[in-house]
Amino acid sequence: MSEKSVAIEGIEAVRISGDASLIRLTTQDDQTMQAIMTAKPSGWLSGWFYNDCKAKGDMVVTGQILLIKARNNDWYDLSECSTDLQINLPRNASVTIDQPAFKADLQGQFSGLDIDTRAADIALSGSAQTVKIRGDAFRTRLQFDDTAQTEKIDIAGRALDTSLQFPKGTAVSYRIHAKASMLDSKLPNTPDAKPEILISGDAVRTEIR
């Protein structure tokens, strides 16, 4: 296992691309503002053959933007390396993720979340003023601890499993466009209210609490 790190004090945005990753983002004021990329052996052959598993991706700070490109092992390696990203950001930074597949756990306050993927498992606990997710098949678990009543959540894909949770007493508006849809909502659809939710896809399962 190997890792590389970079200090990110004062950044306002992170953009993550490249190969599939396990991503953990936090906004903890009492912790060091830094990004750590770790490479770990994975795959069923990894315990049989020695492989020099190194963090091959790139992390660069340009102005107030952190750019990350993950790169896993070449296909012909006997064992695989997976990329883990652990990033503690300043509050209200924006997050962009463009990877074919990933698992992300976001805990904290973010200004925006913009995702483009084919398959993903996405969890948010905290807040985000804008959420835009595009992909093929993915699951989202978004728990808003507080709202500013300006939020816009826009999720679209082919097969979606979406859960949205808000503080008690939150008024929301929502529209769901799908060929096949299952909606389980404890909150009434209040016209023009924010958070504003738009979900569209072929097969859509939505839970709103």
CSV table of C-alpha atoms in Angstrom, one decimal:
chain,number,residue,atom,x,y,z
A,1,MET,CA,0.0,0.0,0.0
A,2,SER,CA,1.3,3.5,-0.8
A,3,GLU,CA,-0.1,7.0,-0.6
A,4,LYS,CA,0.5,10.6,-1.6
A,5,SER,CA,-0.9,13.7,-0.1
A,6,VAL,CA,-1.3,17.5,-0.8
A,7,ALA,CA,-2.2,20.4,1.4
A,8,ILE,CA,-5.5,22.1,0.2
A,9,GLU,CA,-5.9,25.1,2.6
A,10,GLY,CA,-8.1,27.7,1.0
A,11,ILE,CA,-9.3,25.8,-2.1
A,12,GLU,CA,-12.9,26.4,-3.3
A,13,ALA,CA,-13.4,23.4,-5.6
A,14,VAL,CA,-12.3,19.9,-6.2
A,15,ARG,CA,-12.6,18.1,-9.5
A,16,ILE,CA,-12.1,14.3,-9.5
A,17,SER,CA,-11.7,12.3,-12.7
A,18,GLY,CA,-9.9,9.2,-14.0
A,19,ASP,CA,-10.4,5.5,-13.0
A,20,ALA,CA,-12.9,4.1,-10.4
A,21,SER,CA,-12.3,5.2,-6.8
A,22,LEU,CA,-13.5,5.0,-3.3
A,23,ILE,CA,-14.1,8.6,-2.3
A,24,ARG,CA,-14.6,10.1,1.1
A,25,LEU,CA,-15.1,13.9,1.4
A,26,THR,CA,-15.5,15.8,4.7
A,27,THR,CA,-15.5,19.5,5.8
A,28,GLN,CA,-14.2,19.3,9.3
A,29,ASP,CA,-12.8,22.6,10.6
A,30,ASP,CA,-10.8,20.9,13.3
A,31,GLN,CA,-8.9,18.6,11.0
A,32,THR,CA,-6.1,19.3,8.5
A,33,MET,CA,-7.2,20.5,5.1
A,34,GLN,CA,-5.6,17.9,2.9
A,35,ALA,CA,-6.2,15.3,0.2
A,36,ILE,CA,-4.7,11.8,0.6
A,37,MET,CA,-4.6,9.3,-2.3
A,38,THR,CA,-4.0,5.7,-1.3
A,39,ALA,CA,-3.4,2.6,-3.5
A,40,LYS,CA,-4.3,-0.7,-2.1
A,41,PRO,CA,-4.1,-4.3,-3.6
A,42,SER,CA,-7.4,-5.7,-4.7
A,43,GLY,CA,-8.6,-8.6,-6.8
A,44,TRP,CA,-8.5,-12.3,-6.1
A,45,LEU,CA,-4.9,-12.7,-7.3
A,46,SER,CA,-3.5,-9.9,-5.1
A,47,GLY,CA,-2.7,-12.3,-2.2
A,48,TRP,CA,-0.9,-14.8,-4.4
A,49,PHE,CA,1.6,-12.6,-6.3
A,50,TYR,CA,3.8,-9.7,-5.2
A,51,ASN,CA,2.8,-6.5,-6.8
A,52,ASP,CA,4.2,-3.0,-6.2
A,53,CYS,CA,1.0,-1.2,-5.6
A,54,LYS,CA,1.6,2.5,-5.9
A,55,ALA,CA,-0.6,5.6,-6.0
A,56,LYS,CA,-0.3,6.4,-9.7
A,57,GLY,CA,-2.8,9.1,-9.9
A,58,ASP,CA,-2.2,12.9,-9.9
A,59,MET,CA,-3.2,15.6,-7.4
A,60,VAL,CA,-2.5,19.2,-8.4
A,61,VAL,CA,-3.7,22.5,-6.8
A,62,THR,CA,-4.2,25.2,-9.5
A,63,GLY,CA,-5.2,28.5,-8.0
A,64,GLN,CA,-8.1,27.6,-5.7
A,65,ILE,CA,-9.0,24.3,-7.4
A,66,LEU,CA,-7.8,20.8,-6.5
A,67,LEU,CA,-7.6,18.6,-9.6
A,68,ILE,CA,-7.4,14.8,-9.0
A,69,LYS,CA,-7.0,12.1,-11.7
A,70,ALA,CA,-7.1,8.6,-10.4
A,71,ARG,CA,-5.2,5.8,-12.2
A,72,ASN,CA,-5.4,2.2,-11.3
A,73,ASN,CA,-3.0,-0.6,-12.4
A,74,ASP,CA,-2.6,-1.6,-16.0
A,75,TRP,CA,-4.9,-4.5,-17.1
A,76,TYR,CA,-2.0,-7.0,-17.4
A,77,ASP,CA,-0.8,-6.7,-13.8
A,78,LEU,CA,-1.3,-10.0,-11.9
A,79,SER,CA,-3.0,-8.1,-9.1
A,80,GLU,CA,-5.0,-5.0,-9.2
A,81,CYS,CA,-4.7,-1.8,-7.2
A,82,SER,CA,-7.7,0.3,-6.2
A,83,THR,CA,-7.6,4.0,-5.5
A,84,ASP,CA,-8.9,5.5,-2.2
A,85,LEU,CA,-9.3,9.2,-1.9
A,86,GLN,CA,-9.8,10.9,1.5
A,87,ILE,CA,-10.2,14.6,1.3
A,88,ASN,CA,-11.0,17.2,4.0
A,89,LEU,CA,-12.2,20.4,2.3
A,90,PRO,CA,-13.0,23.9,3.5
A,91,ARG,CA,-16.7,24.4,4.1
A,92,ASN,CA,-18.8,25.3,1.0
A,93,ALA,CA,-16.4,24.0,-1.5
A,94,SER,CA,-17.9,22.7,-4.8
A,95,VAL,CA,-17.4,19.0,-5.8
A,96,THR,CA,-17.2,17.7,-9.4
A,97,ILE,CA,-16.8,13.9,-10.0
A,98,ASP,CA,-16.4,12.5,-13.5
A,99,GLN,CA,-15.6,8.8,-13.2
A,100,PRO,CA,-17.1,5.7,-14.9
A,101,ALA,CA,-17.7,4.0,-11.5
A,102,PHE,CA,-17.1,5.0,-7.9
A,103,LYS,CA,-18.4,4.9,-4.3
A,104,ALA,CA,-18.6,8.3,-2.5
A,105,ASP,CA,-19.3,9.2,1.0
A,106,LEU,CA,-19.7,13.0,1.6
A,107,GLN,CA,-20.1,14.4,5.1
A,108,GLY,CA,-20.3,18.1,5.5
A,109,GLN,CA,-21.4,21.4,3.9
A,110,PHE,CA,-20.8,21.8,0.1
A,111,SER,CA,-21.8,24.6,-2.2
A,112,GLY,CA,-22.5,22.2,-5.1
A,113,LEU,CA,-22.3,18.6,-6.2
A,114,ASP,CA,-21.9,17.8,-9.9
A,115,ILE,CA,-21.5,14.1,-10.9
A,116,ASP,CA,-21.2,12.3,-14.3
A,117,THR,CA,-20.9,8.5,-14.1
A,118,ARG,CA,-22.1,5.2,-15.4
A,119,ALA,CA,-22.5,3.4,-12.1
A,120,ALA,CA,-22.1,4.8,-8.6
A,121,ASP,CA,-23.1,4.6,-5.0
A,122,ILE,CA,-23.4,8.1,-3.6
A,123,ALA,CA,-24.1,9.1,0.0
A,124,LEU,CA,-24.4,12.7,1.4
A,125,SER,CA,-24.9,13.7,5.0
A,126,GLY,CA,-24.9,17.4,5.5
A,127,SER,CA,-25.9,20.0,2.9
A,128,ALA,CA,-25.4,21.1,-0.7
A,129,GLN,CA,-27.0,24.1,-2.4
A,130,THR,CA,-27.1,22.4,-5.8
A,131,VAL,CA,-27.0,18.7,-6.7
A,132,LYS,CA,-26.7,17.5,-10.3
A,133,ILE,CA,-26.2,13.8,-11.0
A,134,ARG,CA,-26.1,12.2,-14.4
A,135,GLY,CA,-25.4,8.5,-15.1
A,136,ASP,CA,-26.6,5.1,-16.2
A,137,ALA,CA,-27.4,3.1,-13.1
A,138,PHE,CA,-26.7,4.4,-9.6
A,139,ARG,CA,-27.9,4.7,-6.1
A,140,THR,CA,-28.1,8.0,-4.1
A,141,ARG,CA,-28.7,8.5,-0.3
A,142,LEU,CA,-28.9,12.2,0.3
A,143,GLN,CA,-29.6,13.3,3.9
A,144,PHE,CA,-29.8,17.1,4.4
A,145,ASP,CA,-29.1,18.1,8.0
A,146,ASP,CA,-30.3,21.7,7.2
A,147,THR,CA,-31.6,23.7,4.3
A,148,ALA,CA,-31.4,27.3,3.1
A,149,GLN,CA,-34.6,26.9,1.1
A,150,THR,CA,-32.7,27.6,-2.1
A,151,GLU,CA,-31.6,24.1,-2.9
A,152,LYS,CA,-32.1,22.5,-6.3
A,153,ILE,CA,-31.6,18.7,-6.8
A,154,ASP,CA,-31.5,17.4,-10.3
A,155,ILE,CA,-31.0,13.6,-10.8
A,156,ALA,CA,-31.3,11.8,-14.1
A,157,GLY,CA,-30.3,8.4,-15.4
A,158,ARG,CA,-31.5,5.1,-16.8
A,159,ALA,CA,-32.0,3.1,-13.6
A,160,LEU,CA,-32.2,5.1,-10.3
A,161,ASP,CA,-32.6,4.3,-6.6
A,162,THR,CA,-32.9,7.7,-4.8
A,163,SER,CA,-33.5,8.5,-1.1
A,164,LEU,CA,-33.9,12.1,0.1
A,165,GLN,CA,-34.2,13.1,3.7
A,166,PHE,CA,-34.8,16.6,5.1
A,167,PRO,CA,-35.2,18.1,8.5
A,168,LYS,CA,-38.6,17.9,10.1
A,169,GLY,CA,-41.0,20.6,8.8
A,170,THR,CA,-39.2,21.1,5.5
A,171,ALA,CA,-41.4,22.1,2.5
A,172,VAL,CA,-40.3,20.6,-0.8
A,173,SER,CA,-41.5,20.6,-4.4
A,174,TYR,CA,-40.8,17.6,-6.7
A,175,ARG,CA,-41.3,16.4,-10.2
A,176,ILE,CA,-40.6,12.8,-11.4
A,177,HIS,CA,-40.5,11.8,-15.0
A,178,ALA,CA,-40.1,8.1,-15.7
A,179,LYS,CA,-41.3,5.2,-17.8
A,180,ALA,CA,-41.6,3.1,-14.6
A,181,SER,CA,-41.7,4.9,-11.2
A,182,MET,CA,-42.2,4.0,-7.6
A,183,LEU,CA,-42.6,6.9,-5.2
A,184,ASP,CA,-42.7,6.7,-1.4
A,185,SER,CA,-43.0,10.2,0.1
A,186,LYS,CA,-43.8,11.4,3.6
A,187,LEU,CA,-43.7,15.1,2.4
A,188,PRO,CA,-46.4,16.8,0.3
A,189,ASN,CA,-45.5,18.3,-3.0
A,190,THR,CA,-45.6,22.0,-2.3
A,191,PRO,CA,-45.6,24.1,-5.5
A,192,ASP,CA,-42.7,26.5,-5.9
A,193,ALA,CA,-41.1,25.3,-2.6
A,194,LYS,CA,-37.4,24.8,-2.2
A,195,PRO,CA,-35.6,22.4,-2.0
A,196,GLU,CA,-36.8,21.8,-5.6
A,197,ILE,CA,-36.4,18.2,-6.7
A,198,LEU,CA,-36.4,16.9,-10.3
A,199,ILE,CA,-35.8,13.2,-11.0
A,200,SER,CA,-36.0,11.6,-14.4
A,201,GLY,CA,-35.1,8.2,-15.9
A,202,ASP,CA,-36.4,4.9,-17.3
A,203,ALA,CA,-36.8,3.0,-14.1
A,204,VAL,CA,-37.0,5.2,-11.0
A,205,ARG,CA,-37.4,4.4,-7.3
A,206,THR,CA,-37.7,7.5,-5.1
A,207,GLU,CA,-38.1,7.9,-1.4
A,208,ILE,CA,-38.6,11.4,0.1
A,209,ARG,CA,-38.7,11.9,3.9
